[in-house]
Tab-separated table of C-alpha atoms in Angstrom:
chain	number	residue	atom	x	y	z
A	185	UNK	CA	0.000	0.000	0.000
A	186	UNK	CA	1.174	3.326	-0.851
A	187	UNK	CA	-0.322	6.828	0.189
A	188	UNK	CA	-0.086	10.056	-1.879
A	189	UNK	CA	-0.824	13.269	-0.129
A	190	UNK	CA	-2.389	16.117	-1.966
A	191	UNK	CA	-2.530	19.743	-1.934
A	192	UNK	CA	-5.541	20.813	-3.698
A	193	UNK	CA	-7.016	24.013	-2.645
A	194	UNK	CA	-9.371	24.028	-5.868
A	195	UNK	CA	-11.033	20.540	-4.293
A	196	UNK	CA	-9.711	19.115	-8.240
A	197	UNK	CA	-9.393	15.566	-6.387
A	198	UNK	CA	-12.345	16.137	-3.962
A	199	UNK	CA	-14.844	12.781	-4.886
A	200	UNK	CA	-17.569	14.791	-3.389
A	201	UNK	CA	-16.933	17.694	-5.799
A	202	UNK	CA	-19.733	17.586	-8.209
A	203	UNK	CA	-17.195	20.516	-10.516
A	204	UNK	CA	-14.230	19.049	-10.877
A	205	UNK	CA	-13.501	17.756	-14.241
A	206	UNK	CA	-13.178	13.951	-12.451
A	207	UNK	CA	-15.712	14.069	-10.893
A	208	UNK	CA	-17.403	11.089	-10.328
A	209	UNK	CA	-14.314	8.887	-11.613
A	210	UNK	CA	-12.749	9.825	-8.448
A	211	UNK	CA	-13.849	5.852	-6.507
A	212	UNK	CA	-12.034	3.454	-5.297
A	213	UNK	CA	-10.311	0.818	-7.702
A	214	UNK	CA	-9.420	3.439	-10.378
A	215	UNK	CA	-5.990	2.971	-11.734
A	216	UNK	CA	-3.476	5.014	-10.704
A	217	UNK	CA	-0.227	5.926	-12.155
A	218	UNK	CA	2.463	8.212	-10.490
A	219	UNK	CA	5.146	10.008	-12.717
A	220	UNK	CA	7.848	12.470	-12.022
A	221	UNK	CA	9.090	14.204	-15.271
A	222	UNK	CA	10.021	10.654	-17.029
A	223	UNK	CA	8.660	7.514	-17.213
A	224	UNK	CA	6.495	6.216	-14.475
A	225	UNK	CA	7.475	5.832	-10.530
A	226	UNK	CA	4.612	3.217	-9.731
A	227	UNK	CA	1.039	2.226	-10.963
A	228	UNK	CA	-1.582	0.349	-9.034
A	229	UNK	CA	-5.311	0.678	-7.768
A	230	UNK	CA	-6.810	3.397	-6.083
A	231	UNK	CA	-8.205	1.358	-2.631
A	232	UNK	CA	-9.393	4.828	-0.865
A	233	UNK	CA	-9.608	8.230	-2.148
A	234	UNK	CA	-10.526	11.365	0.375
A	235	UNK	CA	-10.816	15.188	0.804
A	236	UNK	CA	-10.075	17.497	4.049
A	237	UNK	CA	-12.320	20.678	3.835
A	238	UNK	CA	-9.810	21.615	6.740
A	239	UNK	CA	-6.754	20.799	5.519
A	240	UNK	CA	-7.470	21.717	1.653
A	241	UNK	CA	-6.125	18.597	0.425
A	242	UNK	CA	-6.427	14.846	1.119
A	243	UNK	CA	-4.970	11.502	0.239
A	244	UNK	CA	-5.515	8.901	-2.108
A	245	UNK	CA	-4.454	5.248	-0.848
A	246	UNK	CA	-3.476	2.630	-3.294
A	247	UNK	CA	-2.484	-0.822	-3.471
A	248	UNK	CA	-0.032	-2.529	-5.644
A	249	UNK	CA	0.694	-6.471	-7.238
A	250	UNK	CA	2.879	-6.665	-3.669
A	251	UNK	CA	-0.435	-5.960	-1.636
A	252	UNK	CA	-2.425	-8.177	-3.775
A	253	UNK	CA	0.116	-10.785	-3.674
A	254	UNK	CA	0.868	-10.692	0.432
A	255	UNK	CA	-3.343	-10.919	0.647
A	256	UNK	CA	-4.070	-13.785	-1.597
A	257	UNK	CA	-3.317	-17.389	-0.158
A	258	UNK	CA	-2.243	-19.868	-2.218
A	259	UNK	CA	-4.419	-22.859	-2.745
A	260	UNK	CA	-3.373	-26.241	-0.701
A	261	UNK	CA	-3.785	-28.292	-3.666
A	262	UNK	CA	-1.624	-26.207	-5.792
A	263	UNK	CA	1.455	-27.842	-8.114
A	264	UNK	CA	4.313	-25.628	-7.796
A	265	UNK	CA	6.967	-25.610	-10.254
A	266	UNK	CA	10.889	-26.478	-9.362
A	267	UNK	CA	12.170	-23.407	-10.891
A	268	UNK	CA	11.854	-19.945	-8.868
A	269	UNK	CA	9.706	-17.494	-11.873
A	270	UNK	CA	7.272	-20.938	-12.831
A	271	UNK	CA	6.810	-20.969	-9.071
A	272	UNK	CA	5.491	-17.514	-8.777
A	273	UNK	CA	3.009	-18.310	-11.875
A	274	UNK	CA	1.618	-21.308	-10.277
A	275	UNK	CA	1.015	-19.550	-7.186
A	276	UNK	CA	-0.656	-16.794	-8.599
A	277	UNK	CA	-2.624	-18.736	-11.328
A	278	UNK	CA	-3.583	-20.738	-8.458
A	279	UNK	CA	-5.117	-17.647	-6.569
A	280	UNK	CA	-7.017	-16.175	-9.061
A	281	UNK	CA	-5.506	-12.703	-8.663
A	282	UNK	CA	-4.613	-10.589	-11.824
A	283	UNK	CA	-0.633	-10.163	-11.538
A	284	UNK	CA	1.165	-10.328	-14.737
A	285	UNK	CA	4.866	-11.936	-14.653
A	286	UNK	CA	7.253	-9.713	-16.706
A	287	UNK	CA	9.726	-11.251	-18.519
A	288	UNK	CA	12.545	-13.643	-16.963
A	289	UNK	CA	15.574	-13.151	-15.318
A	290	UNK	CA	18.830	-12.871	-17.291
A	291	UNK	CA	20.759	-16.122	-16.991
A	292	UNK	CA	17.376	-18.333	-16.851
A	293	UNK	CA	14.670	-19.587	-14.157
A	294	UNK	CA	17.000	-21.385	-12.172
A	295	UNK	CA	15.762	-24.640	-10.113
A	296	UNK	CA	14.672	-24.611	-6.658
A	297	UNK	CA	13.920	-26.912	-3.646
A	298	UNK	CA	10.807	-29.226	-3.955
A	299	UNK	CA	8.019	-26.797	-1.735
A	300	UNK	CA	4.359	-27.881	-1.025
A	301	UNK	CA	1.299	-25.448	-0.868
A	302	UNK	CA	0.324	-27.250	2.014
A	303	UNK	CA	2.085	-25.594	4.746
A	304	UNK	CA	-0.333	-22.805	4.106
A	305	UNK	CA	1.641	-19.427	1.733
A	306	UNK	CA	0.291	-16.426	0.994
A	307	UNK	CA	1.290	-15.739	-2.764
A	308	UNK	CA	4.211	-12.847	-2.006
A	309	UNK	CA	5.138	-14.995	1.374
A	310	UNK	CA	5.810	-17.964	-1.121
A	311	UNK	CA	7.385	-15.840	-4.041
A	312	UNK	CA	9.824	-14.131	-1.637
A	313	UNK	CA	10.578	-17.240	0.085
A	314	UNK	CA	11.208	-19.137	-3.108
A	315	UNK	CA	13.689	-15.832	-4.583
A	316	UNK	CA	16.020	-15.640	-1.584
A	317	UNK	CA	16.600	-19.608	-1.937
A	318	UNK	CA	18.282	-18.580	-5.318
A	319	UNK	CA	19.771	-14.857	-4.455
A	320	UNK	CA	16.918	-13.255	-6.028
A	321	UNK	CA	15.079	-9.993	-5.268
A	322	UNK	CA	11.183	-9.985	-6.468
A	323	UNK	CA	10.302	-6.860	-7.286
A	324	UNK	CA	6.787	-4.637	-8.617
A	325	UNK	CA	7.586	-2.387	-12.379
A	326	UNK	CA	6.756	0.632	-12.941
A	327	UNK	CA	4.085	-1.189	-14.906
A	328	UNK	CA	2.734	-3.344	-11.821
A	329	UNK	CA	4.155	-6.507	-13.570
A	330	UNK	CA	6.348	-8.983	-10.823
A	331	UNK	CA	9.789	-8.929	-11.686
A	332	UNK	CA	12.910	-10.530	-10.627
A	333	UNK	CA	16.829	-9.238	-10.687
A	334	UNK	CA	19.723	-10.658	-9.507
A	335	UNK	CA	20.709	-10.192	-5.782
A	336	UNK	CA	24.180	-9.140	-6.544
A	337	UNK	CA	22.285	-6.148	-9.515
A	338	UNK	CA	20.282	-3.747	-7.460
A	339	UNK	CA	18.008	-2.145	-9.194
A	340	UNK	CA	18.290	1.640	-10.135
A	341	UNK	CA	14.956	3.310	-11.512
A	342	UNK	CA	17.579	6.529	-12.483
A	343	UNK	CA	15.885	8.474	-9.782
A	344	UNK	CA	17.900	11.626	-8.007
A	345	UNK	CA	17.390	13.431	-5.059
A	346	UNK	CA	19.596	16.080	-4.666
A	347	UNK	CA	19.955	20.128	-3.745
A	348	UNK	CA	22.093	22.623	-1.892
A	349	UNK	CA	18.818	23.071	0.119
A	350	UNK	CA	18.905	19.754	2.029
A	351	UNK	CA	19.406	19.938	5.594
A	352	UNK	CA	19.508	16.242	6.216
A	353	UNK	CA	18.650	13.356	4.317
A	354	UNK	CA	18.398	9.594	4.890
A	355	UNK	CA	17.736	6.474	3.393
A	356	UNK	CA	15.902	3.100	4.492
A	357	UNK	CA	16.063	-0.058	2.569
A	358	UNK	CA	14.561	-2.993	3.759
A	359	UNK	CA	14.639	-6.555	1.220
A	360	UNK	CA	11.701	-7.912	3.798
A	361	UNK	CA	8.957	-5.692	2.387
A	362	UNK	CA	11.175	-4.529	-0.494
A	363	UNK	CA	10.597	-0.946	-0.369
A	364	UNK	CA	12.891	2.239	0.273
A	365	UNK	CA	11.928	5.382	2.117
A	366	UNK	CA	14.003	8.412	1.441
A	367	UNK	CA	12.878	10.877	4.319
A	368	UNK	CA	14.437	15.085	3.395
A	369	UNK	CA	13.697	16.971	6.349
């Protein structure tokens, strides 16, 4: 889940706003894509959308594959591939949730340990679980397609954050949930 905070004095991304040229697309499970002056940051779902009268803005909550993924449980009776990428497919074929798997990794799908669906996954719990077995790093597009990259190639979306302005700045990476959080104060 990701959260966007808005600053919209003219009530542009108010739902309730019966003048604003969205209005009444503004509802929950609209597709959302963020951009910065390139190509896109992140896409997903819009799960909650809201205004503040008070605060003359709001926030609009969405949800990514990775949300999807960590919700859906993977069927016991589910045949899961020995190779890491197949894996992922069967487990989210099996679910019935609508992630597409971009293309391979570089170097193949390499083979994994023999795993059962009957200990009871979740489909990202399995998929993450699966990629560290074979120095892997799963990982959501810009086009909300599941990825994987080599552990030893971090991945680099080309983005910069820098300024003589910055009074401190610091970084948190964390492979568990596999997101960063650059905080500028």
């Amino acid at each position: 889940m990701w959260v966007v905070e808005t600053h919209d004095p003219e009530r542009v991304l108010d739902p309730s706003n019966a003048e604003s040229q969205f209005y009444p697309e503004l509802v929950a499970g609209l597709p959302i894509r963020l951009s910065a002056a390139g190509p896109d940051i992140r896409t997903g779902q819009v799960e909650r959308i809201w205004y503040s009268h008070a605060d003359r803005g709001g926030q609009i909550r969405a949800t990514d594959a990775i949300s999807r993924m960590a919700q859906a449980e993977v069927p016991d009776d589910t045949i899961l591939s020995s190779t890491a990428r197949n894996r992922g497919i069967n487990a989210i074929n099996a679910s019935g949730i609508d992630v597409v798997v971009g293309p391979g990794v570089i170097g193949g799908d390499p083979d994994v340990a023999d795993l059962t669906a009957e200990d009871g996954y979740r489909v990202w719990q399995l998929i993450a679980r699966t990629a560290r077995e074979v120095h892997l790093v799963p990982y959501i597009d810009q086009y909300d397609r599941l990825r994987y990259r080599a552990w030893a190639a971090p991945l680099s979306r080309g983005t910069v954050i820098a300024s003589p302005e910055l009074v401190d700045l610091s970084a948190w990476t964390s492979d568990e949930s596999l997101f960063s959080v650059v905080r500028v104060l």
